[in-house]
Coordinates of C-alpha atoms in Angstrom, one line a residue:
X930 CA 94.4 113.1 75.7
X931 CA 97.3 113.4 73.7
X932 CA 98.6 110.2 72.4
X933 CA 101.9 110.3 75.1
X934 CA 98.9 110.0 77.7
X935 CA 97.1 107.6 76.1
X936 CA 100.9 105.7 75.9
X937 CA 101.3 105.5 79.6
X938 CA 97.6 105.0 80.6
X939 CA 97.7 102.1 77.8
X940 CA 101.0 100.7 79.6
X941 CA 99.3 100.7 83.4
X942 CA 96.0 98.8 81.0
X943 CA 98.3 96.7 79.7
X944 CA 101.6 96.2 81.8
X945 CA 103.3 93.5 79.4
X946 CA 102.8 95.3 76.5
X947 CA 105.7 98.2 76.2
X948 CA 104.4 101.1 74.4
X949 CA 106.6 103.3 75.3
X950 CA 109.2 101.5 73.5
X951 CA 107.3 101.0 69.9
X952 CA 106.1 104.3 70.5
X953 CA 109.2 106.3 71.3
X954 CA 112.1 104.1 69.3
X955 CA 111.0 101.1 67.3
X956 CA 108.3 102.5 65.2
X957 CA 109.9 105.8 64.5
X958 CA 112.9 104.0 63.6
X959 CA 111.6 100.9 61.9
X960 CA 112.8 98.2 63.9
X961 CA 112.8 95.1 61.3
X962 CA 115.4 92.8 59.9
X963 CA 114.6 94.3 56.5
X964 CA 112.1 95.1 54.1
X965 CA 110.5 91.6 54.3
X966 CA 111.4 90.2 57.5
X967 CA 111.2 90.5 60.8
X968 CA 109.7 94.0 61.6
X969 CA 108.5 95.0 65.0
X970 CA 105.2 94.3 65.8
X971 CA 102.5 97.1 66.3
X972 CA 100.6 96.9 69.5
X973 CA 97.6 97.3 68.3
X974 CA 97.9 94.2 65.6
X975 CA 98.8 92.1 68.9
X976 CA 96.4 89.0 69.3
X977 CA 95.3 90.2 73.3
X978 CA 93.5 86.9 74.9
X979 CA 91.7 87.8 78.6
X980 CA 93.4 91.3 79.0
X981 CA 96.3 89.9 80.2
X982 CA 97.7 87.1 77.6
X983 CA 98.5 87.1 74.2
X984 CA 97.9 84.3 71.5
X985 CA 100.3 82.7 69.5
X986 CA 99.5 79.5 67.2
X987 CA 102.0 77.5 65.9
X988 CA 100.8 74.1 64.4
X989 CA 98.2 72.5 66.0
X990 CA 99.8 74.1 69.1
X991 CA 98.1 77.2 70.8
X992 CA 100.0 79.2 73.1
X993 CA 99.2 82.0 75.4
X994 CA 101.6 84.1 76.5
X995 CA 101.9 86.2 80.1
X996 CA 105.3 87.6 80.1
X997 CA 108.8 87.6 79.8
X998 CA 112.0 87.8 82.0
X999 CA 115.7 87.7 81.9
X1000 CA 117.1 85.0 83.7
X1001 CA 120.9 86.2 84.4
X1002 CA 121.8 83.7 87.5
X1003 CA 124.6 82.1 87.7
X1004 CA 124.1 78.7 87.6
X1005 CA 122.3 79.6 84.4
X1006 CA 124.4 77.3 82.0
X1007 CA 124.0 80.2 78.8
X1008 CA 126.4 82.7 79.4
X1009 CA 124.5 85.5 78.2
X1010 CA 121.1 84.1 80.5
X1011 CA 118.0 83.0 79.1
X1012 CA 114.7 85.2 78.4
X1013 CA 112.3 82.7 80.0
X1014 CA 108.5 83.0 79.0
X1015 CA 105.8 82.0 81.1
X1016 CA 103.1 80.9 79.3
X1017 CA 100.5 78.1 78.4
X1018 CA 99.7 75.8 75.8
X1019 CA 96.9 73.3 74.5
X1020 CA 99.0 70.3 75.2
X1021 CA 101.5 68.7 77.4
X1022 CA 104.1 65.8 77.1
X1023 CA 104.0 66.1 73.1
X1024 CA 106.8 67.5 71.0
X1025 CA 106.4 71.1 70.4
X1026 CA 106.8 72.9 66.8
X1027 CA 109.9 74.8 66.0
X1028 CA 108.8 78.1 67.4
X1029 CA 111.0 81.6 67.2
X1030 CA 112.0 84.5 69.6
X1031 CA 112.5 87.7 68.1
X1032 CA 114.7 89.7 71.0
X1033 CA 114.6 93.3 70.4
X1034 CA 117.2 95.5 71.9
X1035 CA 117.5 99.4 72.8
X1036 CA 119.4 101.3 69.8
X1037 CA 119.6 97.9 67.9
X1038 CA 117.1 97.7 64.6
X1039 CA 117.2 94.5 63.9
X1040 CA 116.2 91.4 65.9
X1041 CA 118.1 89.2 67.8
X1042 CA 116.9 85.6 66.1
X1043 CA 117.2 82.4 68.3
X1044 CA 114.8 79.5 68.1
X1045 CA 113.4 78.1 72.1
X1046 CA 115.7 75.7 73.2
X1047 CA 113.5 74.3 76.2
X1048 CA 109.9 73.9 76.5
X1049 CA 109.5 73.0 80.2
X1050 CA 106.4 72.0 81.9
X1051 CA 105.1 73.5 85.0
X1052 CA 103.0 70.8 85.4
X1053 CA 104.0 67.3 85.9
X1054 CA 102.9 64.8 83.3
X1055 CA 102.6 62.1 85.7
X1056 CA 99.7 64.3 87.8
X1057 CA 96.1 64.5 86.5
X1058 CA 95.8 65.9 82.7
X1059 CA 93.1 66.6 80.6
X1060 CA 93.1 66.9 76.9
X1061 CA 93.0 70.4 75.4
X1062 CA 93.3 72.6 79.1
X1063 CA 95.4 75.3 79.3
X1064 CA 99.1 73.9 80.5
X1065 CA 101.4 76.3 82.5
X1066 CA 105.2 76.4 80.7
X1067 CA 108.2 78.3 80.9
X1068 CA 109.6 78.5 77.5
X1069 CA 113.7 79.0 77.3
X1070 CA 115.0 81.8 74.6
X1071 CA 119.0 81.7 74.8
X1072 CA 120.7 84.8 74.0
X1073 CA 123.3 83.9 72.1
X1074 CA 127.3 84.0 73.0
X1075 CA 127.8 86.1 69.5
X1076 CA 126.5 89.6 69.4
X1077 CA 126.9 92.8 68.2
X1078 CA 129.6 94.6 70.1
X1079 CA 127.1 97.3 71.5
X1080 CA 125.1 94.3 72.7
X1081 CA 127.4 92.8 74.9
X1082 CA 125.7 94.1 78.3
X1083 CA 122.8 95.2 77.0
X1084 CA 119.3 93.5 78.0
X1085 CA 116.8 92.7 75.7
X1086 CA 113.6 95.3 75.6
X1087 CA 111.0 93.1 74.4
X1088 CA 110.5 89.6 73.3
X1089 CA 108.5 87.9 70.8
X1090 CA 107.4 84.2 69.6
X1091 CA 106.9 83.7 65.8
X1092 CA 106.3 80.5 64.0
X1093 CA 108.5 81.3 60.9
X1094 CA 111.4 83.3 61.6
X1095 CA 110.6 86.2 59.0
X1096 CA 106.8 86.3 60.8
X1097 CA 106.1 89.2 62.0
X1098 CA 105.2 88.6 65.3
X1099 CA 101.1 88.7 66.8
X1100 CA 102.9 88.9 70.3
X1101 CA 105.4 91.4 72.4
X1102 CA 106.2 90.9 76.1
X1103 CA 108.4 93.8 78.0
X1104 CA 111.3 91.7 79.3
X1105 CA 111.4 91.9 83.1
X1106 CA 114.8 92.2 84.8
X1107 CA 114.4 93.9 88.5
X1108 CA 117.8 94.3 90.2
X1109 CA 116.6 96.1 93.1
X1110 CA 117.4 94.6 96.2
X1111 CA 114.6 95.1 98.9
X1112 CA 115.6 94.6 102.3
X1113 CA 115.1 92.5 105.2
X1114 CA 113.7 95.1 107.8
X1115 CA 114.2 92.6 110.5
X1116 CA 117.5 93.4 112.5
X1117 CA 119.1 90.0 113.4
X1118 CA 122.1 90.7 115.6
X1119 CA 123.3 87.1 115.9
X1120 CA 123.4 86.7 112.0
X1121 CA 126.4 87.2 109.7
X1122 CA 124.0 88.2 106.8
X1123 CA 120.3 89.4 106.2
X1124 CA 118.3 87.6 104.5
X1125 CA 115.2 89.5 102.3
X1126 CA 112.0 86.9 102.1
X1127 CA 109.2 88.2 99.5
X1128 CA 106.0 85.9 99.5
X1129 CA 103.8 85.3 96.9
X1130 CA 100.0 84.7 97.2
X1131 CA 98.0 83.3 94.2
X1132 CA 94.9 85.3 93.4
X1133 CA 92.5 86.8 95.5
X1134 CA 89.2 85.5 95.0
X1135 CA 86.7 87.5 98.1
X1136 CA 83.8 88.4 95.8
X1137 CA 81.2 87.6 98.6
X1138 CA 83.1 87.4 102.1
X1139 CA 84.4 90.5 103.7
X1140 CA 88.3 89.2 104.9
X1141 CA 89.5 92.4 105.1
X1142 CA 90.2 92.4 109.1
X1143 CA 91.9 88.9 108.7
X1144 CA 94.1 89.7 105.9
X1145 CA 95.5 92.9 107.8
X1146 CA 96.0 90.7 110.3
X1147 CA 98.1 88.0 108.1
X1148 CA 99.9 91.0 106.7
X1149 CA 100.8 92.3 109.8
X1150 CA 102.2 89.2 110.8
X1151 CA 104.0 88.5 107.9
X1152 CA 105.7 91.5 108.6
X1153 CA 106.8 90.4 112.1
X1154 CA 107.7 87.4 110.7
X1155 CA 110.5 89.0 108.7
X1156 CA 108.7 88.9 105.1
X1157 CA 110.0 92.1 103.1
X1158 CA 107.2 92.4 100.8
X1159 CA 104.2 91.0 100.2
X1160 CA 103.3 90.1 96.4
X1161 CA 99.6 89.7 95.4
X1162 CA 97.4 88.8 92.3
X1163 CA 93.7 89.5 92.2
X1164 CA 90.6 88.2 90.3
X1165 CA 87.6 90.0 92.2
X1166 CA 87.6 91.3 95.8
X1167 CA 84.6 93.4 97.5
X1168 CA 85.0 97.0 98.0
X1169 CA 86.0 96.5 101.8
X1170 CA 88.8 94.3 100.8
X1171 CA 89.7 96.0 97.7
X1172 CA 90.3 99.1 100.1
X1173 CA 93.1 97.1 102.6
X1174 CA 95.0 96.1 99.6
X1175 CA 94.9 99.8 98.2
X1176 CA 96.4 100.7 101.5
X1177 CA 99.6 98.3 101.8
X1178 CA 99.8 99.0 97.9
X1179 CA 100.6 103.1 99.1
X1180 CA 103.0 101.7 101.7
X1181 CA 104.9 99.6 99.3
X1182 CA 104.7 96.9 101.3
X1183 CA 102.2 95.2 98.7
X1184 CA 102.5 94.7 95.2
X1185 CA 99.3 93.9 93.9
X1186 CA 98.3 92.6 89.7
X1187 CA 95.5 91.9 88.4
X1188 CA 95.1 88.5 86.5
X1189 CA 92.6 86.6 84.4
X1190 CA 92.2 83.0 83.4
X1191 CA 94.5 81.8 80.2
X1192 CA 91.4 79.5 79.1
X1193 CA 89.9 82.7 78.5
X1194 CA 87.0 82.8 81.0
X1195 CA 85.6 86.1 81.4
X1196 CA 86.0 87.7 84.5
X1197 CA 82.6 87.9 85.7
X1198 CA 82.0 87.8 89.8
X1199 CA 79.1 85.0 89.5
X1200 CA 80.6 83.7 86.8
X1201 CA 84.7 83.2 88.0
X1202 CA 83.8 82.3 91.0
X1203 CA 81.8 79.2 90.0
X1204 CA 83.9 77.5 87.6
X1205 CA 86.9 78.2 90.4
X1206 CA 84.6 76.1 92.4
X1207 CA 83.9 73.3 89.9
X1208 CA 87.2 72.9 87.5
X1209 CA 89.2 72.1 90.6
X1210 CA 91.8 71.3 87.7
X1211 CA 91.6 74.0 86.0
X1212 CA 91.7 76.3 89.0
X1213 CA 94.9 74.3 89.8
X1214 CA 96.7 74.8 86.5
X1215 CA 96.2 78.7 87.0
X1216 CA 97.6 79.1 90.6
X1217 CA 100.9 78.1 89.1
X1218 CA 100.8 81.0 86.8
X1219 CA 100.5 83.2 89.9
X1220 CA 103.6 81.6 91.7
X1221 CA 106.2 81.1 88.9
X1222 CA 105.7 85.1 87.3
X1223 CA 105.9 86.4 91.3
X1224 CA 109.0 84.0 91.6
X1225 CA 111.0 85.5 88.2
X1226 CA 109.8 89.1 88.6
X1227 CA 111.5 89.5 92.1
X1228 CA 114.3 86.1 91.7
X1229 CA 117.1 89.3 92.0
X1230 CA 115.3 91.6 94.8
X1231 CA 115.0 88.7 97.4
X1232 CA 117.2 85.3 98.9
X1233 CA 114.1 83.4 99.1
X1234 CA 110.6 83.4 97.8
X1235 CA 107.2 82.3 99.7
X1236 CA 104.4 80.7 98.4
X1237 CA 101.7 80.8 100.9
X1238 CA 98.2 81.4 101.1
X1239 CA 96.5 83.7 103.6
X1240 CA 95.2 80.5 105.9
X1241 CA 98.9 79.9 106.6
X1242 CA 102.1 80.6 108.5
X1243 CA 104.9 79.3 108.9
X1244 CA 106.1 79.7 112.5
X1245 CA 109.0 79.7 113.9
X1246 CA 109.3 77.8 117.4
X1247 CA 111.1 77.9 120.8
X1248 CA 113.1 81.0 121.1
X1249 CA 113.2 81.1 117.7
X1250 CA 111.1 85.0 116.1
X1251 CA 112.1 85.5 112.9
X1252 CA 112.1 83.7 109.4
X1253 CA 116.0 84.6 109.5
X1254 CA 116.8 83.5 112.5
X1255 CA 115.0 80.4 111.1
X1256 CA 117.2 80.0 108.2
X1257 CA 120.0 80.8 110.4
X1258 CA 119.7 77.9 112.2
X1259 CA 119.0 75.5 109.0
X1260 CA 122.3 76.8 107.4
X1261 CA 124.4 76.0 110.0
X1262 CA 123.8 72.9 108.8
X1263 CA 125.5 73.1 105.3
X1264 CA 127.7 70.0 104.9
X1265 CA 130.7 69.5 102.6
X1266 CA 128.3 67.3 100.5
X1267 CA 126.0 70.0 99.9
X1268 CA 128.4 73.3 99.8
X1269 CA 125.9 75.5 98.1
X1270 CA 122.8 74.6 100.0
X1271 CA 119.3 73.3 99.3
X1272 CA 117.0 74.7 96.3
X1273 CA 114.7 75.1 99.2
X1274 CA 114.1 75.0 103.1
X1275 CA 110.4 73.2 103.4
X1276 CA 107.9 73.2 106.7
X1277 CA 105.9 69.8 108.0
X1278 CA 101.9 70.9 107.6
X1279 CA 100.2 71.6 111.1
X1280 CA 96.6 71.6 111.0
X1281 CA 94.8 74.3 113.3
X1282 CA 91.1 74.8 114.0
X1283 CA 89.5 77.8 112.5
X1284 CA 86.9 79.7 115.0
X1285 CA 86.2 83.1 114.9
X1286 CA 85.4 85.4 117.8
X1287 CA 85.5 88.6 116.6
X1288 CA 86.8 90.3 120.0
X1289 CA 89.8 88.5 119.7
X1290 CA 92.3 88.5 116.6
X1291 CA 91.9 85.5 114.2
X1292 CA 95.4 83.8 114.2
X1293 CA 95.6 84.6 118.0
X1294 CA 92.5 82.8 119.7
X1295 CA 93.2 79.5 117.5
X1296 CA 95.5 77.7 119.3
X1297 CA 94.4 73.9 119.2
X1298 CA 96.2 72.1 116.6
X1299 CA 96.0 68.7 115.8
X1300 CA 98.5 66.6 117.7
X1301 CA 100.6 64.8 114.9
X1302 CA 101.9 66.6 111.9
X1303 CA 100.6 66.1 108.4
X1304 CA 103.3 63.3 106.6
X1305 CA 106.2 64.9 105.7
X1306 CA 106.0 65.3 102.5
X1307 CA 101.9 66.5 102.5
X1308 CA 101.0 70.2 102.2
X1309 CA 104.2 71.8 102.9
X1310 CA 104.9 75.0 102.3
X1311 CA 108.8 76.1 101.6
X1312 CA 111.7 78.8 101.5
X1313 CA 112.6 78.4 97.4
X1314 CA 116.0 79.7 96.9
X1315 CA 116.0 82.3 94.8
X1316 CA 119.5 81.2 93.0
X1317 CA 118.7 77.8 92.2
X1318 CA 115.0 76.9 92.0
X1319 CA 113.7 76.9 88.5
X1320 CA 110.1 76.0 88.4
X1321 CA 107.6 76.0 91.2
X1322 CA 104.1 74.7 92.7
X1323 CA 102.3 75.8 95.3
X1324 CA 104.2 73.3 97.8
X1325 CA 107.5 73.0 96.2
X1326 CA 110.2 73.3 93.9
X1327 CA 109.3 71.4 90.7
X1328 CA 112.8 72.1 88.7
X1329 CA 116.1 73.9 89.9
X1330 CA 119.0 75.0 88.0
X1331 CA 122.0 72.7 88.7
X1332 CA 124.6 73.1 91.7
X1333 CA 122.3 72.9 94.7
X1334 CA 120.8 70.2 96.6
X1335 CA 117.4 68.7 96.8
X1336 CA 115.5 70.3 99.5
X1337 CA 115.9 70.1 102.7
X1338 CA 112.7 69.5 105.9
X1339 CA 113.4 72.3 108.6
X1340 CA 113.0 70.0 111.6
X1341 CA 109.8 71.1 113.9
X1342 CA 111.9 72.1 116.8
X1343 CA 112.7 75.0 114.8
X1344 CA 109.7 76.0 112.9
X1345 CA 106.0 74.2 111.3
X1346 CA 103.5 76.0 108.7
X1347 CA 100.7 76.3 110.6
X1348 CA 97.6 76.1 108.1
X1349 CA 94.0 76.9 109.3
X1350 CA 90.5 74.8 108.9
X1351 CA 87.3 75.7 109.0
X1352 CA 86.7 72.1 110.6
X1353 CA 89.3 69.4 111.0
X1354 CA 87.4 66.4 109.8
X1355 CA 86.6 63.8 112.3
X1356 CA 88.8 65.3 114.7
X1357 CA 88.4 64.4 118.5
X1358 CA 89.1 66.7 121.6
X1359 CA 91.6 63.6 122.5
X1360 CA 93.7 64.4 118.9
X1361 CA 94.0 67.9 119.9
X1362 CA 96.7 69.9 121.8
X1363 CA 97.0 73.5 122.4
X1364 CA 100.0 75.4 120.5
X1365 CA 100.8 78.8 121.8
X1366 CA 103.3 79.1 119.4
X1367 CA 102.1 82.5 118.0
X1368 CA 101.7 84.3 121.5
X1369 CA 105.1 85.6 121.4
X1370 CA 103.7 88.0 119.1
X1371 CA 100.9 88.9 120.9
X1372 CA 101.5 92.7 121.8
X1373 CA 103.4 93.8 118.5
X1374 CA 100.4 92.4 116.5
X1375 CA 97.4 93.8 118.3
X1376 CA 99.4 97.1 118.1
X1377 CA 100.7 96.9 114.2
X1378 CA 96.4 96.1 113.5
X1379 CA 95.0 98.7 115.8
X1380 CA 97.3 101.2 113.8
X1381 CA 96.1 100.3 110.6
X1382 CA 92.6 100.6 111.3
X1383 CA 93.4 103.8 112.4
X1384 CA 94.9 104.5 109.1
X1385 CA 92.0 103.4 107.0
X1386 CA 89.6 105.5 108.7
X1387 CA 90.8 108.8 108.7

């Protein structure tokens, strides 16, 4: 292959890394501040960590590095926005090392020089820490108010971190900023506006259990729901499995990444899968990686972002079908105390039994629940606004960017997040009630499934 082939099959082996750009215009025209300072750095000098990171030391500080995105919003207090990185480091709660971003601009040589201004953890300090794991962080690289003329409403290519500000740099992260709107395919006819909900699922981990018949079913039901597209990260799925994603991937409902540990543990099936079993912390840290780099890729093409996993709905209730009609009914709410809204709309946890007859569709033959809901503030799954929220977990929104509220509990008259168990432990007959919540679907689901299967076997 010529070396433009090997460029673009390098970039779909390594989607962070943009080799089009060194290849096509920095290297040709030696991007650098000068002579001594600054120059671009070659891809194939780049410190690669697990496929998908890249390593940066600074100190007695190690970070590694996922990727890079343009934070434009407008509660963003820079005007110019923020290149946010999402990354890990070897610490947490300490002070951090003076550490450099290199922003590298389109028909620009020379970098764009600004030390990181915010170094914020992902994961509360207060929560369980070990010494020496692998914390997730989003670190802050203003663009500054003064630049070159031609700059002015340009966006920044690439990024890189550098402990001394003439280094050149061991890392380069394509800068993400996705303005494409994708819309809400549900048509609400009562509603002044349409909301576009993209959900986020941490990584799949199916190496020995076929849930390929389930997880069409979950995605066809997302889809009922009102979710626009479904986002996905994968460690290692079996073949069966690995052929339902490859199908929503064609539709472009699914957009599927492949992802590795940042504490560099190899990727092998027996391997992964125990130590996701047994580090329950470090399996933890991880997930957030997931949920915060599906959150900033798509902030601009959606209102609101999902975190769920595929044991869980959130339902709406009553003559309530739709996530919009959902929200609808939450922001007609809004108060003069809160004019912008909440950073997010969250769901009180119902816990349903999980039994499986195969000649009926998971999610429609489990209907006992239990009869209270979870506390209110225990496993709930949420609506993050896409405009204000900032940092997230897999329950809720950790940071937001100033102007909204705190968020808000969608009350259970209008909609619960209905998550299913195996076995609800100690659970008697007495504690249960049946919740037919989901039969409203019934037809349209069996219907969207049956087609799919048909798809997959022709």
């Amino acid at each position: 292959p010529s070396l433009e082939e090997l460029v673009l099959k390098m970039e779909v082996e390594l989607p962070e890394v943009d080799f089009s750009f060194w290849y096509r215009t920095a290297n040709p025209q030696s991007y650098k501040m000068n002579k001594s300072c600054a120059q671009y750095p070659d891809p194939f000098d780049l410190q690669l960590h697990n496929f998908y990171w890249q390593t940066l030391v600074n100190g007695n500080v190690t970070f590694q590095l996922y990727a890079a995105y343009l934070d434009k919003r407008a509660a963003v207090e820079s005007p110019r926005g923020v290149v946010r990185i999402l990354a890990t480091a070897n610490q947490i709660g300490n002070e951090f090392p003076a550490t450099h971003c290199q922003l590298w601009y389109a028909d620009h040589q020379e970098p764009i020089l600004v030390l990181i201004s915010e170094y914020i953890s992902v994961w509360p300090r207060v929560w369980n820490i070990k010494p020496l794991l692998s914390y997730p962080h989003l670190l802050s690289c203003p663009i500054p108010d003064e630049l070159p003329f031609q700059l002015h409403d340009a966006t920044p290519r690439t990024v890189s971190l550098t402990a001394q500000v003439c280094d050149r740099a061991s890392n380069s992260l394509r800068v993400h900023y996705n303005l494409q709107a994708v819309p809400n395919t549900i048509n609400s006819q009562a509603s002044e506006s349409t909301l576009s909900f993209g959900v986020c699922i941490k990584a799949f981990q199916f190496p020995f259990v076929d849930v390929s018949q389930r997880l069409i079913e979950w995605f066809e039901l997302q889809r009922l729901l009102g979710t626009s597209r479904i986002y996905a990260y994968e460690y290692d799925v079996l073949p069966a499995v690995q052929r339902v994603l490859d199908y929503y991937q064609s539709t472009g409902y699914l957009e599927l990444r492949p992802l590795t540990m940042a504490n560099g543990a190899p990727s092998l099936r027996h391997y992964l899968h125990s130590l996701i079993q047994n580090r329950l912390l470090v399996k933890r840290l991880n997930e957030l990686i997931p949920f915060n780099d599906c959150f900033y890729r798509n902030m601009y093409r959606h209102d609101y972002m999902v975190n769920v996993d595929v044991d869980e709905v959130i339902m709406p209730l009553g003559e309530l079908h739709n996530w919009q009609q959902v929200a609808d009914a939450v922001l007609q709410n809004k108060t003069s105390k809160c004019p912008n809204g909440y950073n997010a709309m969250c769901f009180t946890n119902s816990q349903f039994s999980d039994h499986n007859d195969p000649d009926e569709l998971f999610f429609l033959q489990n209907t006992m629940r239990l009869r209270n809901y979870s506390a209110q503030n225990q496993a709930i799954k949420c609506f993050h606004n896409a405009r204000y929220s900032l940092t997230l977990h897999n329950h809720y929104t950790l940071q937001t960017l100033p102007g909204s509220c705190t968020f808000q509990f969608v009350d259970t008259s209008l909609a619960h997040m209905q998550h299913y168990f195996r076995k609800i432990k100690n659970a008697t007959l007495r504690e249960m009630v049946e919740d037919h919540s989901i039969a409203k679907y019934a037809t349209e689901l069996r219907a969207a499934v049956r087609q799919v299967l048909i798809k997959l076997d022709e």
